[in-house]
mmCIF file of C-alpha atoms (C1' of nucleotides) in Angstrom:
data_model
loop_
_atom_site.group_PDB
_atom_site.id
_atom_site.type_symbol
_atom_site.label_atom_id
_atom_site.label_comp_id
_atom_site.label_asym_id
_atom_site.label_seq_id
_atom_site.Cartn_x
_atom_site.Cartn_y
_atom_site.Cartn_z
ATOM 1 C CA UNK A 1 65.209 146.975 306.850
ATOM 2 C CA UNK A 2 61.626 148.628 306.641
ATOM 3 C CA UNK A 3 60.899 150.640 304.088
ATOM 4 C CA UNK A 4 58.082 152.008 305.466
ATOM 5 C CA UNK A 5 58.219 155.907 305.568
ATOM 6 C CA UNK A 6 57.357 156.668 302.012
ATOM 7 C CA UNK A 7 56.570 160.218 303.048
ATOM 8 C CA UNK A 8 57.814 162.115 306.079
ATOM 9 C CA UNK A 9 55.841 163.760 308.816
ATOM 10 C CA UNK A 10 55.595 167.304 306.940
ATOM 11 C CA UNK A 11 55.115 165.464 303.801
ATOM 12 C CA UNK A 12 51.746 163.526 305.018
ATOM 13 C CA UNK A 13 50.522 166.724 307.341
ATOM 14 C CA UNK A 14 49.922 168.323 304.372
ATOM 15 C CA UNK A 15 48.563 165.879 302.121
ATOM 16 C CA UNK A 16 46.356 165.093 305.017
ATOM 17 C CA UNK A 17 45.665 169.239 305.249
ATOM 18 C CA UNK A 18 44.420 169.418 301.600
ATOM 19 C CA UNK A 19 42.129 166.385 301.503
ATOM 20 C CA UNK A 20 40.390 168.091 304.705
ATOM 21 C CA UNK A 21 40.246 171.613 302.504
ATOM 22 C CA UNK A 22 38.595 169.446 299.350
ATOM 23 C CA UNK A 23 36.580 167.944 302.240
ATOM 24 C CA UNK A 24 35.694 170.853 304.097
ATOM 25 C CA UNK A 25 33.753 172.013 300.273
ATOM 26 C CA UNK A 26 32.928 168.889 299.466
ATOM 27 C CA UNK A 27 32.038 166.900 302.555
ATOM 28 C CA UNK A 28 28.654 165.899 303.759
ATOM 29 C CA UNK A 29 26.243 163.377 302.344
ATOM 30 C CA UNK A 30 24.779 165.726 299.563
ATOM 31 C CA UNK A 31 27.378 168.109 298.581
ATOM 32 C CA UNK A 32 29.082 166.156 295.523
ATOM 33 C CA UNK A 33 25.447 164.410 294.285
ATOM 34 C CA UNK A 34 24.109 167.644 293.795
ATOM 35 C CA UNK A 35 27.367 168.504 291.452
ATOM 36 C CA UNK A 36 26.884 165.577 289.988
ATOM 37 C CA UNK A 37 22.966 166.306 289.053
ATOM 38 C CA UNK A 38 24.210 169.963 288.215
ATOM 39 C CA UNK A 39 26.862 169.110 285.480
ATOM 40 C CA UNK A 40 24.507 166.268 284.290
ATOM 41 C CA UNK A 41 22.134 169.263 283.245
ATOM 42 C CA UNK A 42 19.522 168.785 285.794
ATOM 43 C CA UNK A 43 18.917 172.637 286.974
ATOM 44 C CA UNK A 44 16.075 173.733 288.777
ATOM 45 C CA UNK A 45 14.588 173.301 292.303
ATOM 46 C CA UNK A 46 12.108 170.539 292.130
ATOM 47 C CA UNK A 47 14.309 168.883 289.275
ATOM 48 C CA UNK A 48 17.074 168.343 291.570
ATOM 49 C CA UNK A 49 15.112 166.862 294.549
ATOM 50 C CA UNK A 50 13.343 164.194 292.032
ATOM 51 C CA UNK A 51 16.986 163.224 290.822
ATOM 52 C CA UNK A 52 18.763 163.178 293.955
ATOM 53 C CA UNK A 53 16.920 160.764 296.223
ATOM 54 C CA UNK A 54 15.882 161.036 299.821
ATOM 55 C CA UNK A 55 17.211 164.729 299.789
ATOM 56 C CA UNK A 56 14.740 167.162 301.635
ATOM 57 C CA UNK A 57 14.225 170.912 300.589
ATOM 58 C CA UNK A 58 15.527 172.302 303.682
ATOM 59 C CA UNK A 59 18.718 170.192 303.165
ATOM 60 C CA UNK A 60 18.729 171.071 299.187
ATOM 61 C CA UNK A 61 18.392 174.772 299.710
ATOM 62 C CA UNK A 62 21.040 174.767 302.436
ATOM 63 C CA UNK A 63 23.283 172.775 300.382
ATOM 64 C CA UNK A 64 22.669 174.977 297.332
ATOM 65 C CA UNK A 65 23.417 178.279 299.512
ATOM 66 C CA UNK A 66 26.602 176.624 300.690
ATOM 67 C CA UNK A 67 27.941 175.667 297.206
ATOM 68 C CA UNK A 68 26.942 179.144 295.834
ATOM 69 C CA UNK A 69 28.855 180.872 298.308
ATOM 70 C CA UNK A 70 31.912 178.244 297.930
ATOM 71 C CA UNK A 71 31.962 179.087 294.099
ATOM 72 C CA UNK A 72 30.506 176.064 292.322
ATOM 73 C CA UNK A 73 27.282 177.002 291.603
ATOM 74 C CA UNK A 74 25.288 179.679 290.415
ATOM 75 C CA UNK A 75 21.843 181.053 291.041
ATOM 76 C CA UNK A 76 20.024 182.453 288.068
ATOM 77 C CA UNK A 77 16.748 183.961 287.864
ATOM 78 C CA UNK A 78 15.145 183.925 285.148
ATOM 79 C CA UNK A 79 12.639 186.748 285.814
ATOM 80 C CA UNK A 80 11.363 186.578 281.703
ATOM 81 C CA UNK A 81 9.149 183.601 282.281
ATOM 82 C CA UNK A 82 6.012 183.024 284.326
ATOM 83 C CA UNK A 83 6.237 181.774 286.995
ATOM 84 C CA UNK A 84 9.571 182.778 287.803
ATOM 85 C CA UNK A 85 11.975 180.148 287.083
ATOM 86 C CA UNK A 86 15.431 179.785 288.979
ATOM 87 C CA UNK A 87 18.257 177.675 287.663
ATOM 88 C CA UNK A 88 21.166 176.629 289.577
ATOM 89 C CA UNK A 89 24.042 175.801 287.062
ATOM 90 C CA UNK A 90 27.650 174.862 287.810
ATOM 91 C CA UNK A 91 30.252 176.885 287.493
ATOM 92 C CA UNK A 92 33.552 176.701 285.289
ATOM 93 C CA UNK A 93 35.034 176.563 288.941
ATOM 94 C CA UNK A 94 32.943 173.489 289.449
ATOM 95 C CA UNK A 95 34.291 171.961 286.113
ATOM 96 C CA UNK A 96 37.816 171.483 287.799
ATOM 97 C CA UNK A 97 36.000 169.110 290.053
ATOM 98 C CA UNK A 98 35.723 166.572 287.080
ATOM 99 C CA UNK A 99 38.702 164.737 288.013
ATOM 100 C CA UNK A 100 37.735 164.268 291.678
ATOM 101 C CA UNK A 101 34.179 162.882 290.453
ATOM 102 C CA UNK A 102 35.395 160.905 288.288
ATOM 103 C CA UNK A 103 37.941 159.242 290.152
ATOM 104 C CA UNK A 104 35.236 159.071 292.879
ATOM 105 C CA UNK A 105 33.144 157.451 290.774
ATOM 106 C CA UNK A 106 35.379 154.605 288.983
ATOM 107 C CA UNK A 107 36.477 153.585 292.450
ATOM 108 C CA UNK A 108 32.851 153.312 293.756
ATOM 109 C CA UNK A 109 32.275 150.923 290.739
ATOM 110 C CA UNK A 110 34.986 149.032 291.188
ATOM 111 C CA UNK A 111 34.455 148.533 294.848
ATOM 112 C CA UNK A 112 30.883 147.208 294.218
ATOM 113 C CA UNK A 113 31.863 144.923 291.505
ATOM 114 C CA UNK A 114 34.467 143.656 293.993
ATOM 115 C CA UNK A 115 31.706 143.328 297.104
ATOM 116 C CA UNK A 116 29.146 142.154 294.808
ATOM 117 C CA UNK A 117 31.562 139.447 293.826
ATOM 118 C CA UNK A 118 32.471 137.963 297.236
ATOM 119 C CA UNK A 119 28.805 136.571 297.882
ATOM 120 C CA UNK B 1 18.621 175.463 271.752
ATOM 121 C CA UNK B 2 20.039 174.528 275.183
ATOM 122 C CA UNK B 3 22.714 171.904 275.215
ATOM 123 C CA UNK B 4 21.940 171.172 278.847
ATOM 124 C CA UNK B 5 21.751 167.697 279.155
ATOM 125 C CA UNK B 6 24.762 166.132 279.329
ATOM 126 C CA UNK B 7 23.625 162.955 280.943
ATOM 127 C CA UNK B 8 20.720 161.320 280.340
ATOM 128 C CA UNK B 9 18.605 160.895 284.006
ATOM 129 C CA UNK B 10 19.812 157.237 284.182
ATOM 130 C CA UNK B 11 23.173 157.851 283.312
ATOM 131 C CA UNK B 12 22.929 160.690 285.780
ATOM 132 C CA UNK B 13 21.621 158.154 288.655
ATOM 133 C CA UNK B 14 24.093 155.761 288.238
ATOM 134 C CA UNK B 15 26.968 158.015 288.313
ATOM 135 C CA UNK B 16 25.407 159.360 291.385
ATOM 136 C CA UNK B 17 25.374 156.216 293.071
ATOM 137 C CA UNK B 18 28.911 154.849 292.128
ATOM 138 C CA UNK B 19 29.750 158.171 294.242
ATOM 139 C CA UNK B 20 27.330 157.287 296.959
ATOM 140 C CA UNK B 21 28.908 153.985 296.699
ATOM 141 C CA UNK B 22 32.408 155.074 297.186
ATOM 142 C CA UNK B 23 31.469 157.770 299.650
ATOM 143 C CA UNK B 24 29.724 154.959 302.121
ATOM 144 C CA UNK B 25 33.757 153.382 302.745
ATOM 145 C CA UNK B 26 35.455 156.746 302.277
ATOM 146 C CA UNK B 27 32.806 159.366 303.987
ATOM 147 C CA UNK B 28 32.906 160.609 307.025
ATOM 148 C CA UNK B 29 35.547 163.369 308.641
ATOM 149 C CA UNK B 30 38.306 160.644 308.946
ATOM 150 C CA UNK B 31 38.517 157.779 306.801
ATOM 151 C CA UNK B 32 40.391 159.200 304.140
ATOM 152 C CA UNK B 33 42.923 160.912 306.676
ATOM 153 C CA UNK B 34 43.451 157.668 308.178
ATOM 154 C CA UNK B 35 44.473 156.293 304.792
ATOM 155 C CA UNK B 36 46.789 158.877 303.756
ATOM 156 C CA UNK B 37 48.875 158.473 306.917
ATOM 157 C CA UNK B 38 48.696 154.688 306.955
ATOM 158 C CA UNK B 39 50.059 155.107 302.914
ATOM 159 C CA UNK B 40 52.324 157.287 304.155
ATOM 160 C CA UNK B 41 53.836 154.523 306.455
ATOM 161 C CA UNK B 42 52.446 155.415 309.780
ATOM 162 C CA UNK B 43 51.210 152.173 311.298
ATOM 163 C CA UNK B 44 51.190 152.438 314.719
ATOM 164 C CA UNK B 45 47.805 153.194 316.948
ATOM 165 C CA UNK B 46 49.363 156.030 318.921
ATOM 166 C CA UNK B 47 51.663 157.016 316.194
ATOM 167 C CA UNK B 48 48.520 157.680 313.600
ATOM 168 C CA UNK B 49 46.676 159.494 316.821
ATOM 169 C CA UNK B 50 49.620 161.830 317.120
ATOM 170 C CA UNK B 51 49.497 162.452 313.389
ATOM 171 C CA UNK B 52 46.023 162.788 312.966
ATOM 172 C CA UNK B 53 44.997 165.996 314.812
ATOM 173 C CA UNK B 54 41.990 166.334 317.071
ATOM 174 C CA UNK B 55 41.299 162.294 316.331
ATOM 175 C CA UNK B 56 40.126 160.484 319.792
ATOM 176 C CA UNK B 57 41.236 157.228 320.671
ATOM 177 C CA UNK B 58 37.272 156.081 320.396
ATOM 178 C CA UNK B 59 36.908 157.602 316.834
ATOM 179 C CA UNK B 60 40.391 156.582 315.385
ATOM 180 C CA UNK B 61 39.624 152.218 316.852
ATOM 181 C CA UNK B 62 36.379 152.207 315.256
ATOM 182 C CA UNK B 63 37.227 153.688 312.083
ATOM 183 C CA UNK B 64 40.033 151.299 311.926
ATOM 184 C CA UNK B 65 37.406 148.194 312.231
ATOM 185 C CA UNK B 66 35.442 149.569 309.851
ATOM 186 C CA UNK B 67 38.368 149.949 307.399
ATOM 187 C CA UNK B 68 39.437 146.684 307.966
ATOM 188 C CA UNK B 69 35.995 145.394 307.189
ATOM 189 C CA UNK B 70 35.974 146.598 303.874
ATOM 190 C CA UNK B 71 39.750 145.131 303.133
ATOM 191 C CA UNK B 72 41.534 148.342 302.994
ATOM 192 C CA UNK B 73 43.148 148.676 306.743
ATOM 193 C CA UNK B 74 44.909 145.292 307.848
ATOM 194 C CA UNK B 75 45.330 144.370 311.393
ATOM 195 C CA UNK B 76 49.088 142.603 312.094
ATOM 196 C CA UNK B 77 50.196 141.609 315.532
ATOM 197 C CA UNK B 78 53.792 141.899 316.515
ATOM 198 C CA UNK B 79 53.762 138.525 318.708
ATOM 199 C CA UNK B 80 57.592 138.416 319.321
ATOM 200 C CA UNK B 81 58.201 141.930 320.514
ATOM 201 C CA UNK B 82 57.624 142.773 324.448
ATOM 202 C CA UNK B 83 55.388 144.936 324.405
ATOM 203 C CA UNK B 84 53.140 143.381 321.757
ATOM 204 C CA UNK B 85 52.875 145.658 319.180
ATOM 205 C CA UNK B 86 50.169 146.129 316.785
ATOM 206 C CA UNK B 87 50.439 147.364 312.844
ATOM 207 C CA UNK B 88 47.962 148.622 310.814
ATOM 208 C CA UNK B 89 48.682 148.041 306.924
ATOM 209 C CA UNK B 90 47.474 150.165 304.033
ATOM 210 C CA UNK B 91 46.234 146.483 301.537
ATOM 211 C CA UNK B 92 46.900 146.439 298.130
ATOM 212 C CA UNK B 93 43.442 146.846 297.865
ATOM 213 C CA UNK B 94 43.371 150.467 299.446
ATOM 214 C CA UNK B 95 46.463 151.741 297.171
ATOM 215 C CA UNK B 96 43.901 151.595 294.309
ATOM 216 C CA UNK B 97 42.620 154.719 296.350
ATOM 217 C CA UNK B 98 45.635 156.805 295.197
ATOM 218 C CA UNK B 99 44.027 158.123 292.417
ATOM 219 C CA UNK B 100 41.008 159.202 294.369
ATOM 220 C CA UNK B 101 43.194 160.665 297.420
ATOM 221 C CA UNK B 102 45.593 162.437 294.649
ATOM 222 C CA UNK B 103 42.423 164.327 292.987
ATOM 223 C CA UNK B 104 41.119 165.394 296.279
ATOM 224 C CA UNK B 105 44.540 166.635 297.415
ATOM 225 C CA UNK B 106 45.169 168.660 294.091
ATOM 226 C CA UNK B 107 41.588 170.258 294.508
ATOM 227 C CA UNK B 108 42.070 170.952 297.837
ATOM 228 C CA UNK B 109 45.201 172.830 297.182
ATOM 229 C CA UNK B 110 44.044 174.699 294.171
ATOM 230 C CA UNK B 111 40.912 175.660 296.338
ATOM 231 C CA UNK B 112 42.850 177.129 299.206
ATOM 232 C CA UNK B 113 45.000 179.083 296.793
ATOM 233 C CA UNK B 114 41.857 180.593 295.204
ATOM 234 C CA UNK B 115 40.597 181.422 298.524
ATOM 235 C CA UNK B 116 43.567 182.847 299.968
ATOM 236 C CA UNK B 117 44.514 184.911 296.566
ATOM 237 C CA UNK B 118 40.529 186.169 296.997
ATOM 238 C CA UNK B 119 41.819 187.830 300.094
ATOM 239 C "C1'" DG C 1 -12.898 175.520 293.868
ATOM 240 C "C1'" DT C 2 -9.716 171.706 294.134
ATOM 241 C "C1'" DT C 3 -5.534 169.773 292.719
ATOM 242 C "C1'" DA C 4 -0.844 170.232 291.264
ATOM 243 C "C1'" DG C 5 3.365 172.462 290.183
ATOM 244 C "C1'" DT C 6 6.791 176.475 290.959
ATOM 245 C "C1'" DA C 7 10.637 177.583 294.782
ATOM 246 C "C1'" DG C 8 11.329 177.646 298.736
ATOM 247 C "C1'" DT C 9 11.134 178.704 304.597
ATOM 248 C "C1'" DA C 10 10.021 177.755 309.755
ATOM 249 C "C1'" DA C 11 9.770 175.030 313.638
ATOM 250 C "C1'" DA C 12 10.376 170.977 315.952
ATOM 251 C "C1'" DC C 13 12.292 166.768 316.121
ATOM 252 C "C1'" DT C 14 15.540 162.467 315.682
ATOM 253 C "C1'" DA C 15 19.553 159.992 314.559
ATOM 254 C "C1'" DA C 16 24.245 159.613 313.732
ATOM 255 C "C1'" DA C 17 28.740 161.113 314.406
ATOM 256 C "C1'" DG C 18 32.085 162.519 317.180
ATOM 257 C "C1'" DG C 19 34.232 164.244 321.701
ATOM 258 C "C1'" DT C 20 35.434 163.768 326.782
ATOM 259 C "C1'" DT C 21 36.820 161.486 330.602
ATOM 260 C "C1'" DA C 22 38.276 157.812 332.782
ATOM 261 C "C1'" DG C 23 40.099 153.309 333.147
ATOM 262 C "C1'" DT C 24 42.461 148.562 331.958
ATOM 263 C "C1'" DA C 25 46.647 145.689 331.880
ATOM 264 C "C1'" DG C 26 51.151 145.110 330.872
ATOM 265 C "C1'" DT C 27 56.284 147.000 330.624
ATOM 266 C "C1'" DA C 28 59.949 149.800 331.696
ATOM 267 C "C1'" DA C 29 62.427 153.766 333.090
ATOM 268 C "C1'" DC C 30 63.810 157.013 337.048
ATOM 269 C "C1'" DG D 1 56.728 153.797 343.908
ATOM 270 C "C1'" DT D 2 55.519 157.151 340.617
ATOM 271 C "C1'" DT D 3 55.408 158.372 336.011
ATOM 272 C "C1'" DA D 4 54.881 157.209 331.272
ATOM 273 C "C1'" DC D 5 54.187 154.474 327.273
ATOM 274 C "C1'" DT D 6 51.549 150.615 324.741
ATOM 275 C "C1'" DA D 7 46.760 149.730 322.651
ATOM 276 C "C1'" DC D 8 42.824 150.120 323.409
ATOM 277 C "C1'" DT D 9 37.390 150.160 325.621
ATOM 278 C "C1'" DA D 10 33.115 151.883 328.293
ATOM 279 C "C1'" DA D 11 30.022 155.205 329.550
ATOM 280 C "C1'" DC D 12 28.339 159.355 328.893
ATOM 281 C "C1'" DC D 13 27.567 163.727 326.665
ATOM 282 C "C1'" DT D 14 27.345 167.194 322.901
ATOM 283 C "C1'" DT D 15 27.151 168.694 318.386
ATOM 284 C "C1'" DT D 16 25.887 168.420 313.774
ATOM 285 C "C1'" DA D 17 23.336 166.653 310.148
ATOM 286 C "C1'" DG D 18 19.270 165.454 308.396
ATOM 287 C "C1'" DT D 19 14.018 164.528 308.572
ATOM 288 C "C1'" DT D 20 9.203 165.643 309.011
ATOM 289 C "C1'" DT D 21 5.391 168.403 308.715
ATOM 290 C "C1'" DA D 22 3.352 172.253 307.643
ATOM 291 C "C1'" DC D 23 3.118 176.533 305.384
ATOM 292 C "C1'" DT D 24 3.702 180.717 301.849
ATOM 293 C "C1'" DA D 25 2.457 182.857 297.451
ATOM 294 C "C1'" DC D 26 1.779 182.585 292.858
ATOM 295 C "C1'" DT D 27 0.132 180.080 288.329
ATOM 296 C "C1'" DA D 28 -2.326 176.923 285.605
ATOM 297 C "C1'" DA D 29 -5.104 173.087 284.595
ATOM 298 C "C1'" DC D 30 -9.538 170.408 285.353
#
DNA sequence: GTTAGTAGTAAACTAAAGGTTAGTAGTAAC
DNA sequence: GTTACTACTAACCTTTAGTTTACTACTAAC
């Protein structure tokens, strides 16, 4: 006997159905580095593109409007200095994605220890 | 005093790129959906293409390549059933991907409760 | 007065990803 | 003998994502 079907149909639709709403947030190429850069402190415009590498400013700001409006981040301007300075900081909504980075990120170590190791 | 920086910019990079790292074998709109069904016990080529929706034949055999490439998706011929029938197996390797999958999964349900209770 | 940094935007382009349609070759049911 | 299922592949097309270059408007240093 196979015992194959650890989950039924239903049961793997909608497993399937909320990884695709995490990725529908968090999908893309830039999305999750710049939450990365954002909880590691790094706040403002120019800051961000240094840190994050090969990422334009047209991608950045589009990125940036997309994550504001999904909850994660927030824009702050802080009008008191001169020149004008605007911070992007992560949210406490953004927070909760700690345990998807980090899970993210162990398994992206361990998978290039185990590549690096078979040459 | 700010307490901004978390992460120093190294520490910042390299957690970035364990990310980028995992995201190369995981990214893209279907790798990950492919997993969960082939965890969940669905092995067959037009089994996973019924479960998978909006997946094209093209898209679902070349993601399958490239998972087997990176030793997560394995390939098993049938040889003594008529038809020949083909199996694709979730490795041992790619069950080390539950954590990630299960951290996606709860965000992505938490999310589309926030967004629906915003409503 | 030129260079550099601030935070971006506009337009035009390219590359990569994914979708559509059709077709193969074999089996088996109706 | 037509339909349908198996597991795909080829050719072509579209869409989306991302890049490049240039530009704004303001400040400050050299």
């Amino acid at each position: 006997m196979k015992q194959k079907i650890i989950y039924s149909e239903v049961q793997c639709t909608k497993h399937i159905s909320a990884v695709e709403d995490a990725l529908y947030v968090l999908g893309g190429k830039w999305k999750l580095r710049i939450i990365i850069a954002l909880i590691s402190g790094h706040n403002r415009f120019n800051e961000l593109q240094r840190i994050i590498k090969g990422i334009s400013a047209r991608v950045l700001s589009n990125e940036l409007k997309q994550l504001e409006l999904n909850g994660l981040v927030e824009r702050v301007v802080q009008a008191d200095q001169v020149p004008v300075v605007i911070e992007y900081i992560a949210t406490d909504y953004a927070a909760t994605l700690k345990e998807v980075v980090g899970a993210l990120a162990d398994w992206g170590q361990k998978h290039k220890k185990k590549i690096t190791a078979n040459r």
